[in-house]
Amino acid sequence: MKKTLSEEDRNKLALHGVFAVHQIARWIATRDDVPADIRDRLRGHISAIEGVLVTTGHDWIKDEIEATEAALAS
């Protein structure tokens, strides 16, 4: 029998996934050996994630995500 996640569990899973991606992006931003095109693409994804989080009421992490975006740009 196939089990499905509740909407609340799917939302929690999505948020945890987003925060994990953000932590990886923060780490990548500290590395000098990551190609510029990968940094740029990741920065675009982080920006999109920020937009979704802010519009859904998770604006408490906005400053941290913007700092990650800036670090990826440098």
PDB file of N, CA and C in Angstrom:
ATOM      1  N   MET A   1       0.841  -1.180   0.000  1.00  0.00           N
ATOM      2  CA  MET A   1       0.000   0.000   0.000  1.00  0.00           C
ATOM      3  C   MET A   1       0.891   1.250   0.000  1.00  0.00           C
ATOM      4  N   LYS A   2       0.645   2.127  -0.943  1.00  0.00           N
ATOM      5  CA  LYS A   2       1.427   3.340  -1.080  1.00  0.00           C
ATOM      6  C   LYS A   2       0.929   4.400  -0.101  1.00  0.00           C
ATOM      7  N   LYS A   3       1.863   4.976   0.654  1.00  0.00           N
ATOM      8  CA  LYS A   3       1.506   6.043   1.585  1.00  0.00           C
ATOM      9  C   LYS A   3       1.830   7.387   0.935  1.00  0.00           C
ATOM     10  N   THR A   4       1.049   8.383   1.256  1.00  0.00           N
ATOM     11  CA  THR A   4       1.306   9.722   0.750  1.00  0.00           C
ATOM     12  C   THR A   4       1.529  10.665   1.927  1.00  0.00           C
ATOM     13  N   LEU A   5       2.255  11.711   1.652  1.00  0.00           N
ATOM     14  CA  LEU A   5       2.506  12.719   2.680  1.00  0.00           C
ATOM     15  C   LEU A   5       1.329  13.683   2.752  1.00  0.00           C
ATOM     16  N   SER A   6       1.083  14.150   3.942  1.00  0.00           N
ATOM     17  CA  SER A   6       0.070  15.190   4.095  1.00  0.00           C
ATOM     18  C   SER A   6       0.621  16.493   3.524  1.00  0.00           C
ATOM     19  N   GLU A   7      -0.234  17.449   3.281  1.00  0.00           N
ATOM     20  CA  GLU A   7       0.222  18.740   2.765  1.00  0.00           C
ATOM     21  C   GLU A   7       1.198  19.385   3.741  1.00  0.00           C
ATOM     22  N   GLU A   8       0.917  19.287   5.024  1.00  0.00           N
ATOM     23  CA  GLU A   8       1.811  19.860   6.031  1.00  0.00           C
ATOM     24  C   GLU A   8       3.190  19.195   5.976  1.00  0.00           C
ATOM     25  N   ASP A   9       3.219  17.861   5.847  1.00  0.00           N
ATOM     26  CA  ASP A   9       4.497  17.160   5.765  1.00  0.00           C
ATOM     27  C   ASP A   9       5.252  17.507   4.484  1.00  0.00           C
ATOM     28  N   ARG A  10       4.538  17.672   3.373  1.00  0.00           N
ATOM     29  CA  ARG A  10       5.189  18.079   2.121  1.00  0.00           C
ATOM     30  C   ARG A  10       5.803  19.468   2.272  1.00  0.00           C
ATOM     31  N   ASN A  11       5.069  20.370   2.916  1.00  0.00           N
ATOM     32  CA  ASN A  11       5.588  21.725   3.128  1.00  0.00           C
ATOM     33  C   ASN A  11       6.835  21.699   4.006  1.00  0.00           C
ATOM     34  N   LYS A  12       6.813  20.895   5.063  1.00  0.00           N
ATOM     35  CA  LYS A  12       7.984  20.776   5.941  1.00  0.00           C
ATOM     36  C   LYS A  12       9.169  20.203   5.176  1.00  0.00           C
ATOM     37  N   LEU A  13       8.920  19.186   4.379  1.00  0.00           N
ATOM     38  CA  LEU A  13       9.977  18.568   3.584  1.00  0.00           C
ATOM     39  C   LEU A  13      10.577  19.581   2.606  1.00  0.00           C
ATOM     40  N   ALA A  14       9.726  20.355   1.960  1.00  0.00           N
ATOM     41  CA  ALA A  14      10.198  21.373   1.018  1.00  0.00           C
ATOM     42  C   ALA A  14      11.051  22.418   1.737  1.00  0.00           C
ATOM     43  N   LEU A  15      10.597  22.880   2.886  1.00  0.00           N
ATOM     44  CA  LEU A  15      11.364  23.880   3.632  1.00  0.00           C
ATOM     45  C   LEU A  15      12.720  23.347   4.060  1.00  0.00           C
ATOM     46  N   HIS A  16      12.751  22.127   4.554  1.00  0.00           N
ATOM     47  CA  HIS A  16      14.031  21.547   4.966  1.00  0.00           C
ATOM     48  C   HIS A  16      14.960  21.393   3.761  1.00  0.00           C
ATOM     49  N   GLY A  17      14.416  21.009   2.623  1.00  0.00           N
ATOM     50  CA  GLY A  17      15.216  20.902   1.403  1.00  0.00           C
ATOM     51  C   GLY A  17      15.784  22.250   0.986  1.00  0.00           C
ATOM     52  N   VAL A  18      14.962  23.282   1.056  1.00  0.00           N
ATOM     53  CA  VAL A  18      15.397  24.639   0.711  1.00  0.00           C
ATOM     54  C   VAL A  18      16.507  25.099   1.648  1.00  0.00           C
ATOM     55  N   PHE A  19      16.350  24.870   2.919  1.00  0.00           N
ATOM     56  CA  PHE A  19      17.370  25.301   3.868  1.00  0.00           C
ATOM     57  C   PHE A  19      18.674  24.524   3.661  1.00  0.00           C
ATOM     58  N   ALA A  20      18.579  23.253   3.288  1.00  0.00           N
ATOM     59  CA  ALA A  20      19.782  22.470   2.991  1.00  0.00           C
ATOM     60  C   ALA A  20      20.492  23.034   1.764  1.00  0.00           C
ATOM     61  N   VAL A  21      19.740  23.361   0.720  1.00  0.00           N
ATOM     62  CA  VAL A  21      20.330  23.959  -0.483  1.00  0.00           C
ATOM     63  C   VAL A  21      21.008  25.275  -0.127  1.00  0.00           C
ATOM     64  N   HIS A  22      20.374  26.057   0.727  1.00  0.00           N
ATOM     65  CA  HIS A  22      20.965  27.329   1.134  1.00  0.00           C
ATOM     66  C   HIS A  22      22.289  27.104   1.869  1.00  0.00           C
ATOM     67  N   GLN A  23      22.345  26.129   2.744  1.00  0.00           N
ATOM     68  CA  GLN A  23      23.591  25.854   3.472  1.00  0.00           C
ATOM     69  C   GLN A  23      24.701  25.426   2.508  1.00  0.00           C
ATOM     70  N   ILE A  24      24.346  24.630   1.517  1.00  0.00           N
ATOM     71  CA  ILE A  24      25.330  24.217   0.510  1.00  0.00           C
ATOM     72  C   ILE A  24      25.798  25.430  -0.290  1.00  0.00           C
ATOM     73  N   ALA A  25      24.880  26.317  -0.631  1.00  0.00           N
ATOM     74  CA  ALA A  25      25.235  27.529  -1.371  1.00  0.00           C
ATOM     75  C   ALA A  25      26.162  28.413  -0.546  1.00  0.00           C
ATOM     76  N   ARG A  26      25.904  28.506   0.750  1.00  0.00           N
ATOM     77  CA  ARG A  26      26.794  29.287   1.625  1.00  0.00           C
ATOM     78  C   ARG A  26      28.194  28.705   1.596  1.00  0.00           C
ATOM     79  N   TRP A  27      28.317  27.391   1.624  1.00  0.00           N
ATOM     80  CA  TRP A  27      29.622  26.752   1.592  1.00  0.00           C
ATOM     81  C   TRP A  27      30.306  26.992   0.245  1.00  0.00           C
ATOM     82  N   ILE A  28      29.552  26.836  -0.837  1.00  0.00           N
ATOM     83  CA  ILE A  28      30.116  27.052  -2.172  1.00  0.00           C
ATOM     84  C   ILE A  28      30.617  28.484  -2.312  1.00  0.00           C
ATOM     85  N   ALA A  29      29.916  29.432  -1.709  1.00  0.00           N
ATOM     86  CA  ALA A  29      30.312  30.838  -1.799  1.00  0.00           C
ATOM     87  C   ALA A  29      31.687  31.090  -1.179  1.00  0.00           C
ATOM     88  N   THR A  30      32.142  30.205  -0.306  1.00  0.00           N
ATOM     89  CA  THR A  30      33.453  30.368   0.330  1.00  0.00           C
ATOM     90  C   THR A  30      34.580  29.736  -0.486  1.00  0.00           C
ATOM     91  N   ARG A  31      34.234  29.031  -1.539  1.00  0.00           N
ATOM     92  CA  ARG A  31      35.213  28.276  -2.313  1.00  0.00           C
ATOM     93  C   ARG A  31      35.699  29.085  -3.514  1.00  0.00           C
ATOM     94  N   ASP A  32      36.977  29.012  -3.765  1.00  0.00           N
ATOM     95  CA  ASP A  32      37.558  29.684  -4.936  1.00  0.00           C
ATOM     96  C   ASP A  32      37.595  28.792  -6.165  1.00  0.00           C
ATOM     97  N   ASP A  33      37.350  27.502  -5.967  1.00  0.00           N
ATOM     98  CA  ASP A  33      37.494  26.555  -7.069  1.00  0.00           C
ATOM     99  C   ASP A  33      36.177  26.187  -7.753  1.00  0.00           C
ATOM    100  N   VAL A  34      35.110  26.954  -7.488  1.00  0.00           N
ATOM    101  CA  VAL A  34      33.815  26.703  -8.113  1.00  0.00           C
ATOM    102  C   VAL A  34      33.699  27.606  -9.344  1.00  0.00           C
ATOM    103  N   PRO A  35      33.448  27.037 -10.509  1.00  0.00           N
ATOM    104  CA  PRO A  35      33.352  27.846 -11.736  1.00  0.00           C
ATOM    105  C   PRO A  35      32.274  28.934 -11.626  1.00  0.00           C
ATOM    106  N   ALA A  36      32.566  30.058 -12.272  1.00  0.00           N
ATOM    107  CA  ALA A  36      31.673  31.222 -12.217  1.00  0.00           C
ATOM    108  C   ALA A  36      30.273  30.900 -12.725  1.00  0.00           C
ATOM    109  N   ASP A  37      30.162  30.074 -13.758  1.00  0.00           N
ATOM    110  CA  ASP A  37      28.829  29.778 -14.294  1.00  0.00           C
ATOM    111  C   ASP A  37      27.983  29.001 -13.283  1.00  0.00           C
ATOM    112  N   ILE A  38      28.605  28.130 -12.522  1.00  0.00           N
ATOM    113  CA  ILE A  38      27.860  27.391 -11.501  1.00  0.00           C
ATOM    114  C   ILE A  38      27.434  28.329 -10.380  1.00  0.00           C
ATOM    115  N   ARG A  39      28.334  29.211  -9.972  1.00  0.00           N
ATOM    116  CA  ARG A  39      28.001  30.199  -8.930  1.00  0.00           C
ATOM    117  C   ARG A  39      26.826  31.073  -9.386  1.00  0.00           C
ATOM    118  N   ASP A  40      26.860  31.521 -10.644  1.00  0.00           N
ATOM    119  CA  ASP A  40      25.792  32.374 -11.169  1.00  0.00           C
ATOM    120  C   ASP A  40      24.454  31.638 -11.198  1.00  0.00           C
ATOM    121  N   ARG A  41      24.469  30.407 -11.652  1.00  0.00           N
ATOM    122  CA  ARG A  41      23.217  29.637 -11.709  1.00  0.00           C
ATOM    123  C   ARG A  41      22.680  29.377 -10.308  1.00  0.00           C
ATOM    124  N   LEU A  42      23.569  29.039  -9.385  1.00  0.00           N
ATOM    125  CA  LEU A  42      23.142  28.799  -8.013  1.00  0.00           C
ATOM    126  C   LEU A  42      22.595  30.075  -7.388  1.00  0.00           C
ATOM    127  N   ARG A  43      23.228  31.207  -7.688  1.00  0.00           N
ATOM    128  CA  ARG A  43      22.740  32.488  -7.172  1.00  0.00           C
ATOM    129  C   ARG A  43      21.324  32.761  -7.675  1.00  0.00           C
ATOM    130  N   GLY A  44      21.041  32.416  -8.925  1.00  0.00           N
ATOM    131  CA  GLY A  44      19.691  32.578  -9.464  1.00  0.00           C
ATOM    132  C   GLY A  44      18.671  31.727  -8.723  1.00  0.00           C
ATOM    133  N   HIS A  45      19.065  30.493  -8.410  1.00  0.00           N
ATOM    134  CA  HIS A  45      18.155  29.612  -7.667  1.00  0.00           C
ATOM    135  C   HIS A  45      17.939  30.124  -6.241  1.00  0.00           C
ATOM    136  N   ILE A  46      18.995  30.599  -5.618  1.00  0.00           N
ATOM    137  CA  ILE A  46      18.877  31.124  -4.257  1.00  0.00           C
ATOM    138  C   ILE A  46      17.975  32.355  -4.251  1.00  0.00           C
ATOM    139  N   SER A  47      18.090  33.176  -5.275  1.00  0.00           N
ATOM    140  CA  SER A  47      17.229  34.354  -5.388  1.00  0.00           C
ATOM    141  C   SER A  47      15.764  33.947  -5.520  1.00  0.00           C
ATOM    142  N   ALA A  48      15.499  32.944  -6.338  1.00  0.00           N
ATOM    143  CA  ALA A  48      14.116  32.457  -6.504  1.00  0.00           C
ATOM    144  C   ALA A  48      13.588  31.865  -5.203  1.00  0.00           C
ATOM    145  N   ILE A  49      14.431  31.117  -4.510  1.00  0.00           N
ATOM    146  CA  ILE A  49      14.033  30.544  -3.219  1.00  0.00           C
ATOM    147  C   ILE A  49      13.688  31.659  -2.244  1.00  0.00           C
ATOM    148  N   GLU A  50      14.518  32.704  -2.218  1.00  0.00           N
ATOM    149  CA  GLU A  50      14.249  33.844  -1.334  1.00  0.00           C
ATOM    150  C   GLU A  50      12.877  34.440  -1.627  1.00  0.00           C
ATOM    151  N   GLY A  51      12.568  34.615  -2.898  1.00  0.00           N
ATOM    152  CA  GLY A  51      11.278  35.191  -3.271  1.00  0.00           C
ATOM    153  C   GLY A  51      10.107  34.374  -2.758  1.00  0.00           C
ATOM    154  N   VAL A  52      10.202  33.068  -2.906  1.00  0.00           N
ATOM    155  CA  VAL A  52       9.126  32.196  -2.430  1.00  0.00           C
ATOM    156  C   VAL A  52       9.026  32.242  -0.912  1.00  0.00           C
ATOM    157  N   LEU A  53      10.172  32.179  -0.231  1.00  0.00           N
ATOM    158  CA  LEU A  53      10.144  32.205   1.234  1.00  0.00           C
ATOM    159  C   LEU A  53       9.545  33.498   1.763  1.00  0.00           C
ATOM    160  N   VAL A  54       9.962  34.617   1.184  1.00  0.00           N
ATOM    161  CA  VAL A  54       9.460  35.915   1.659  1.00  0.00           C
ATOM    162  C   VAL A  54       7.960  36.040   1.413  1.00  0.00           C
ATOM    163  N   THR A  55       7.499  35.616   0.253  1.00  0.00           N
ATOM    164  CA  THR A  55       6.069  35.758  -0.042  1.00  0.00           C
ATOM    165  C   THR A  55       5.207  34.790   0.771  1.00  0.00           C
ATOM    166  N   THR A  56       5.819  33.747   1.322  1.00  0.00           N
ATOM    167  CA  THR A  56       5.047  32.808   2.142  1.00  0.00           C
ATOM    168  C   THR A  56       5.269  33.026   3.637  1.00  0.00           C
ATOM    169  N   GLY A  57       5.843  34.180   3.985  1.00  0.00           N
ATOM    170  CA  GLY A  57       5.954  34.547   5.394  1.00  0.00           C
ATOM    171  C   GLY A  57       7.220  34.112   6.093  1.00  0.00           C
ATOM    172  N   HIS A  58       8.179  33.610   5.354  1.00  0.00           N
ATOM    173  CA  HIS A  58       9.442  33.195   5.958  1.00  0.00           C
ATOM    174  C   HIS A  58      10.525  34.246   5.719  1.00  0.00           C
ATOM    175  N   ASP A  59      10.185  35.497   6.025  1.00  0.00           N
ATOM    176  CA  ASP A  59      11.115  36.588   5.756  1.00  0.00           C
ATOM    177  C   ASP A  59      12.218  36.718   6.801  1.00  0.00           C
ATOM    178  N   TRP A  60      12.163  35.933   7.839  1.00  0.00           N
ATOM    179  CA  TRP A  60      13.177  35.971   8.894  1.00  0.00           C
ATOM    180  C   TRP A  60      14.550  35.552   8.390  1.00  0.00           C
ATOM    181  N   ILE A  61      14.620  34.866   7.274  1.00  0.00           N
ATOM    182  CA  ILE A  61      15.907  34.405   6.742  1.00  0.00           C
ATOM    183  C   ILE A  61      16.375  35.247   5.558  1.00  0.00           C
ATOM    184  N   LYS A  62      15.626  36.280   5.221  1.00  0.00           N
ATOM    185  CA  LYS A  62      15.917  37.095   4.043  1.00  0.00           C
ATOM    186  C   LYS A  62      17.338  37.661   4.059  1.00  0.00           C
ATOM    187  N   ASP A  63      17.760  38.246   5.166  1.00  0.00           N
ATOM    188  CA  ASP A  63      19.091  38.856   5.226  1.00  0.00           C
ATOM    189  C   ASP A  63      20.193  37.823   5.005  1.00  0.00           C
ATOM    190  N   GLU A  64      20.027  36.652   5.584  1.00  0.00           N
ATOM    191  CA  GLU A  64      21.031  35.598   5.429  1.00  0.00           C
ATOM    192  C   GLU A  64      21.108  35.122   3.979  1.00  0.00           C
ATOM    193  N   ILE A  65      19.961  34.967   3.349  1.00  0.00           N
ATOM    194  CA  ILE A  65      19.947  34.521   1.953  1.00  0.00           C
ATOM    195  C   ILE A  65      20.532  35.593   1.043  1.00  0.00           C
ATOM    196  N   GLU A  66      20.235  36.863   1.304  1.00  0.00           N
ATOM    197  CA  GLU A  66      20.804  37.931   0.500  1.00  0.00           C
ATOM    198  C   GLU A  66      22.313  37.984   0.661  1.00  0.00           C
ATOM    199  N   ALA A  67      22.810  37.698   1.853  1.00  0.00           N
ATOM    200  CA  ALA A  67      24.270  37.653   2.068  1.00  0.00           C
ATOM    201  C   ALA A  67      24.883  36.518   1.260  1.00  0.00           C
ATOM    202  N   THR A  68      24.199  35.391   1.186  1.00  0.00           N
ATOM    203  CA  THR A  68      24.694  34.260   0.390  1.00  0.00           C
ATOM    204  C   THR A  68      24.714  34.636  -1.086  1.00  0.00           C
ATOM    205  N   GLU A  69      23.647  35.294  -1.557  1.00  0.00           N
ATOM    206  CA  GLU A  69      23.610  35.729  -2.960  1.00  0.00           C
ATOM    207  C   GLU A  69      24.791  36.644  -3.269  1.00  0.00           C
ATOM    208  N   ALA A  70      25.062  37.593  -2.382  1.00  0.00           N
ATOM    209  CA  ALA A  70      26.172  38.542  -2.594  1.00  0.00           C
ATOM    210  C   ALA A  70      27.515  37.808  -2.595  1.00  0.00           C
ATOM    211  N   ALA A  71      27.662  36.831  -1.697  1.00  0.00           N
ATOM    212  CA  ALA A  71      28.920  36.081  -1.645  1.00  0.00           C
ATOM    213  C   ALA A  71      29.111  35.249  -2.904  1.00  0.00           C
ATOM    214  N   LEU A  72      28.047  34.723  -3.453  1.00  0.00           N
ATOM    215  CA  LEU A  72      28.149  33.946  -4.688  1.00  0.00           C
ATOM    216  C   LEU A  72      28.522  34.839  -5.870  1.00  0.00           C
ATOM    217  N   ALA A  73      28.147  36.103  -5.804  1.00  0.00           N
ATOM    218  CA  ALA A  73      28.434  37.043  -6.890  1.00  0.00           C
ATOM    219  C   ALA A  73      29.885  37.492  -6.898  1.00  0.00           C
ATOM    220  N   SER A  74      30.554  37.351  -5.762  1.00  0.00           N
ATOM    221  CA  SER A  74      31.938  37.842  -5.700  1.00  0.00           C
ATOM    222  C   SER A  74      32.944  36.782  -6.027  1.00  0.00           C
TER     223      SER A  74
END
